[in-house]
Each structure stands twice: as C-alpha cells, then as structure tokens.
C-alpha cells in the first residue's frame, strides 16, 4: 500500500534519511518505532506531502508528487499526537464535516457519513460540542472520526496514542484492530513499544535508518538490540517469556484477555 525506495531528505542542512527503503503491506498493521529524533514524524510529513524529498514514494500505486497530493490525501487519513492541532471548527460535527467539504461531498452524503462514523466511534452524542471542551479520549476519537469519515484506504497514526491513559488507549486499539479486520491498512508510528502489539510487522528506526525489521514475533526476539535503543519488551511479551520458562504456556500471548482465559483453564 505504501512503497518507499531510496528516500533521501535533509532539513536545515541536516541529513534525516539517506536511501531509506520501507514497505507497508496492504491490509496489514505496520508499526514504525524509534526514539525521539529518529525521523518518525518527518516521515509522516513527507507522506502527507508537506516536505519535498528525493527518491520514490508510491501510495496505493500512485506516485507521491506535488501535482497529485490532493489525490493522495483522498486515500489516506492521518491522526497526529495532539488532536487540538487538527480542530478547525466550533463543533464536533463541523470539524468532521470539514474533511468531506474539502472533497466536495454533497450535503446529504456528509450528514450520512458523519452519523455513521460518530455512532461507530461512540461520539454521536457530542456532535454539537466544542471539540476543545472534550476530554483527551473524546478529542482523539474526534480526530480519528475526521481521519476515517471519507473511507480512506490507509490510516496513518503519528504517535496518536501518546496522550491517552491506558484504559482509553486500549479502547482505541480495539477499534483499530476491528477496522483493520475490515481491510483498513494502518501505519502506526510511535515511540511506545507497547503500541506495537497490534502490529503485523515492525520497523525500528534510529537516526534515519532502519536498524531492525520483521514480523513482530521476530522483532521481539531481538531483546538486546531493542534494549540498546532504550526499549524494553512489551509487558505481555515479557510476561509470556516468564510463563514459558515455567512451562505454564507454550507461546507468546499478546492479548491480556486471552492470557487470563488460558491460565484460568
């Protein structure tokens, strides 16, 4: 769904990427994790057409070029770290509608799509509220609704779960997994390794270079490499490793409910 080849980019004479290659498979959840300053947010800005770059980027087989950025933006949705930076209207309804209005959807279609996405995400009852008055979970759900309302093929999360407490994060992660099961491709960019548990594949980025890549099961086996970059294993992986040591389970379990069910038996 996203193919990056030989990406090179410098900012204020500082090299950020040098011949970076990266692929986001269609219908999968791909996570890019790395410490602060590794180039993660810069990559997002490149993918949404905010920065010029050298190399080749294709999104859904469409080359990312200056003259087709609008076409690209129709097939992607983006949620950033701070949802307040995305709010443009005085009500949640108008904020979600903004995306569709810019794409010239008809008013009756706009109303229908807003109703559908707001009910699905559980924010239908706050459509008339000012988005700035909402709690952090509601704000992120509004941002997610704005990113999804036009039925994109790809959802890009730029550290979008950072400001959420564990309960709200788990709620949104379940929504993301359900959306992915329906065919949505997700690129999850994060500095929290716990957020990679929903991934099919993980890229580890450091100083603009891919230092580790593979299926999440394989990446989690590289504990020493992750530790050198400042990352501990996700809690569920560490717990599974300890339980396997005592022969209480025979494989890594990523979901707490599944873990409880197996141990209870």
Coordinates of N, CA and C in Angstrom, one line a residue, residues 5-91:
X5 N 11.3 3.9 -1.7 CA 12.5 3.5 -2.2 C 13.5 4.6 -2.3
X6 N 14.7 4.4 -1.8 CA 15.8 5.3 -1.9 C 15.4 6.7 -1.4
X7 N 14.7 6.8 -0.3 CA 14.3 8.1 0.2 C 15.4 8.8 0.9
X8 N 15.7 10.0 0.4 CA 16.7 10.9 1.0 C 16.1 12.2 1.3
X9 N 16.4 12.8 2.4 CA 15.8 14.0 2.9 C 16.7 14.7 3.9
X10 N 16.9 16.0 3.7 CA 17.7 16.8 4.7 C 16.8 18.0 5.1
X11 N 17.0 18.4 6.4 CA 16.3 19.5 6.9 C 17.3 20.5 7.6
X12 N 17.3 21.7 7.1 CA 18.3 22.7 7.6 C 19.7 22.1 7.6
X13 N 20.1 21.6 6.4 CA 21.4 21.0 6.1 C 21.7 19.8 7.0
X14 N 20.8 19.3 7.7 CA 21.0 18.0 8.5 C 20.3 16.9 7.8
X15 N 21.1 15.8 7.5 CA 20.6 14.7 6.8 C 19.7 13.9 7.7
X16 N 18.4 13.7 7.3 CA 17.5 12.9 8.1 C 17.4 11.4 7.5
X17 N 17.2 11.3 6.2 CA 17.2 10.0 5.6 C 18.2 9.9 4.5
X18 N 18.8 8.7 4.3 CA 19.7 8.5 3.2 C 19.4 7.1 2.6
X19 N 18.7 7.1 1.4 CA 18.4 5.9 0.7 C 17.6 4.9 1.6
X20 N 16.5 5.5 2.2 CA 15.6 4.6 3.1 C 14.7 3.8 2.2
X21 N 14.5 2.5 2.5 CA 13.6 1.7 1.9 C 12.6 1.2 2.9
X22 N 11.3 1.2 2.6 CA 10.3 0.7 3.5 C 9.0 0.4 2.8
X23 N 8.3 -0.7 3.2 CA 7.1 -1.1 2.6 C 6.0 -1.3 3.7
X24 N 4.8 -0.8 3.4 CA 3.6 -1.0 4.2 C 2.7 -1.9 3.4
X25 N 2.5 -3.2 3.8 CA 1.7 -4.1 3.0 C 0.2 -3.7 3.1
X26 N -0.5 -4.0 2.1 CA -2.0 -3.7 2.0 C -2.7 -4.6 3.0
X27 N -3.6 -4.0 3.8 CA -4.4 -4.7 4.7 C -3.8 -5.2 6.0
X28 N -2.6 -4.7 6.3 CA -1.8 -5.0 7.5 C -1.7 -3.8 8.4
X29 N -1.3 -4.1 9.6 CA -0.9 -3.0 10.6 C 0.6 -3.1 10.7
X30 N 1.3 -2.0 10.2 CA 2.7 -1.8 10.3 C 3.1 -0.8 11.3
X31 N 4.0 -1.0 12.2 CA 4.4 0.0 13.1 C 5.9 0.4 12.9
X32 N 6.1 1.7 13.0 CA 7.5 2.2 13.0 C 7.7 2.8 14.3
X33 N 8.7 2.2 15.0 CA 9.1 2.7 16.3 C 10.5 3.2 16.3
X34 N 10.8 4.2 17.1 CA 12.1 4.7 17.2 C 12.2 5.8 18.3
X35 N 13.4 6.0 18.8 CA 13.5 7.1 19.9 C 13.2 8.4 19.3
X36 N 13.0 9.4 20.1 CA 12.8 10.8 19.7 C 14.0 11.2 18.8
X37 N 13.7 11.9 17.7 CA 14.7 12.4 16.8 C 15.2 11.4 15.8
X38 N 14.5 10.2 15.7 CA 14.9 9.2 14.8 C 14.4 9.4 13.3
X39 N 13.4 10.4 13.2 CA 12.9 10.7 11.9 C 11.5 10.3 11.6
X40 N 10.8 9.8 12.7 CA 9.4 9.3 12.5 C 8.4 10.3 12.1
X41 N 8.4 11.5 12.8 CA 7.4 12.5 12.4 C 7.8 13.2 11.1
X42 N 9.0 13.2 10.8 CA 9.5 13.8 9.5 C 8.9 12.9 8.4
X43 N 8.9 11.6 8.6 CA 8.4 10.7 7.6 C 6.9 10.9 7.3
X44 N 6.2 11.1 8.4 CA 4.8 11.4 8.2 C 4.5 12.6 7.4
X45 N 5.3 13.7 7.7 CA 5.1 14.9 6.9 C 5.5 14.8 5.4
X46 N 6.4 13.9 5.2 CA 6.7 13.6 3.8 C 5.6 12.8 3.1
X47 N 5.0 11.9 3.8 CA 3.9 11.1 3.3 C 2.7 11.8 3.0
X48 N 2.4 12.9 3.8 CA 1.2 13.7 3.5 C 1.5 14.9 2.6
X49 N 2.7 14.9 2.1 CA 3.0 15.9 1.0 C 3.5 17.3 1.5
X50 N 3.9 17.4 2.8 CA 4.4 18.6 3.4 C 5.8 19.0 3.1
X51 N 6.6 17.9 2.8 CA 8.0 18.1 2.5 C 8.4 17.6 1.2
X52 N 9.3 18.2 0.4 CA 9.8 17.7 -0.8 C 10.9 16.7 -0.4
X53 N 11.1 15.7 -1.3 CA 12.0 14.6 -1.0 C 12.7 14.1 -2.2
X54 N 13.8 13.4 -2.1 CA 14.4 12.7 -3.2 C 14.2 11.2 -3.0
X55 N 13.9 10.5 -4.1 CA 13.6 9.1 -4.1 C 12.3 8.8 -4.7
X56 N 11.7 7.7 -4.3 CA 10.4 7.3 -4.9 C 9.5 6.8 -3.8
X57 N 8.3 7.4 -3.8 CA 7.2 7.0 -2.9 C 6.0 6.8 -3.7
X58 N 5.4 5.6 -3.5 CA 4.1 5.3 -4.1 C 3.1 5.0 -3.0
X59 N 1.9 5.5 -3.1 CA 0.8 5.2 -2.1 C -0.4 4.7 -2.9
X60 N -0.7 3.4 -2.7 CA -1.7 2.7 -3.5 C -1.4 2.8 -4.9
X61 N -0.1 2.6 -5.3 CA 0.4 2.6 -6.6 C 0.5 4.0 -7.3
X62 N 0.1 5.0 -6.5 CA 0.2 6.4 -7.1 C 1.4 7.1 -6.6
X63 N 2.3 7.6 -7.5 CA 3.5 8.3 -7.1 C 3.1 9.5 -6.3
X64 N 3.8 9.7 -5.2 CA 3.6 10.9 -4.4 C 4.4 12.1 -5.0
X65 N 3.7 12.9 -5.7 CA 4.3 14.1 -6.4 C 3.5 15.3 -6.1
X66 N 4.0 16.5 -6.3 CA 3.4 17.8 -6.0 C 2.0 17.9 -6.6
X67 N 1.9 17.5 -7.9 CA 0.7 17.7 -8.6 C -0.4 16.7 -8.3
X68 N -0.2 15.7 -7.5 CA -1.2 14.8 -7.2 C -1.4 14.6 -5.7
X69 N -1.0 15.6 -4.9 CA -1.1 15.4 -3.5 C -2.6 15.4 -3.0
X70 N -3.5 16.1 -3.7 CA -4.9 16.0 -3.4 C -5.4 14.6 -3.6
X71 N -5.0 14.0 -4.7 CA -5.5 12.6 -5.0 C -5.0 11.7 -3.9
X72 N -3.7 11.9 -3.5 CA -3.2 11.0 -2.4 C -4.0 11.2 -1.1
X73 N -4.3 12.4 -0.8 CA -4.9 12.7 0.5 C -6.3 12.2 0.6
X74 N -6.9 11.8 -0.6 CA -8.2 11.2 -0.6 C -8.2 9.8 -0.1
X75 N -7.0 9.2 -0.2 CA -7.0 7.7 0.2 C -6.2 7.5 1.5
X76 N -5.8 8.6 2.2 CA -5.2 8.4 3.5 C -5.9 9.3 4.5
X77 N -5.9 8.8 5.7 CA -6.4 9.6 6.9 C -5.2 9.7 7.9
X78 N -5.1 10.8 8.6 CA -3.9 11.0 9.5 C -4.4 11.5 10.8
X79 N -3.9 10.9 11.9 CA -4.2 11.3 13.2 C -2.9 11.7 13.9
X80 N -2.7 12.9 14.4 CA -1.5 13.3 15.0 C -1.5 13.2 16.5
X81 N -0.4 13.5 17.1 CA -0.2 13.4 18.6 C -1.2 14.2 19.3
X82 N -1.3 15.5 19.0 CA -2.1 16.4 19.7 C -3.4 16.7 18.8
X83 N -4.5 16.2 19.1 CA -5.7 16.4 18.3 C -6.1 17.8 18.2
X84 N -5.8 18.6 19.2 CA -6.3 20.0 19.1 C -5.7 20.8 17.9
X85 N -4.5 20.3 17.5 CA -3.9 21.0 16.3 C -4.6 20.7 15.0
X86 N -5.6 19.7 15.1 CA -6.3 19.4 13.9 C -7.7 20.0 13.9
X87 N -8.2 20.5 15.0 CA -9.5 21.1 15.1 C -9.6 22.4 14.3
X88 N -10.6 22.5 13.5 CA -10.8 23.7 12.7 C -12.2 24.4 12.8
X89 N -13.1 23.8 13.6 CA -14.4 24.3 13.7 C -14.9 24.4 15.1
X90 N -16.1 24.9 15.3 CA -16.5 25.2 16.7 C -17.4 24.0 17.2
X91 N -17.8 23.1 16.4 CA -18.5 21.9 16.8 C -17.8 20.7 16.3

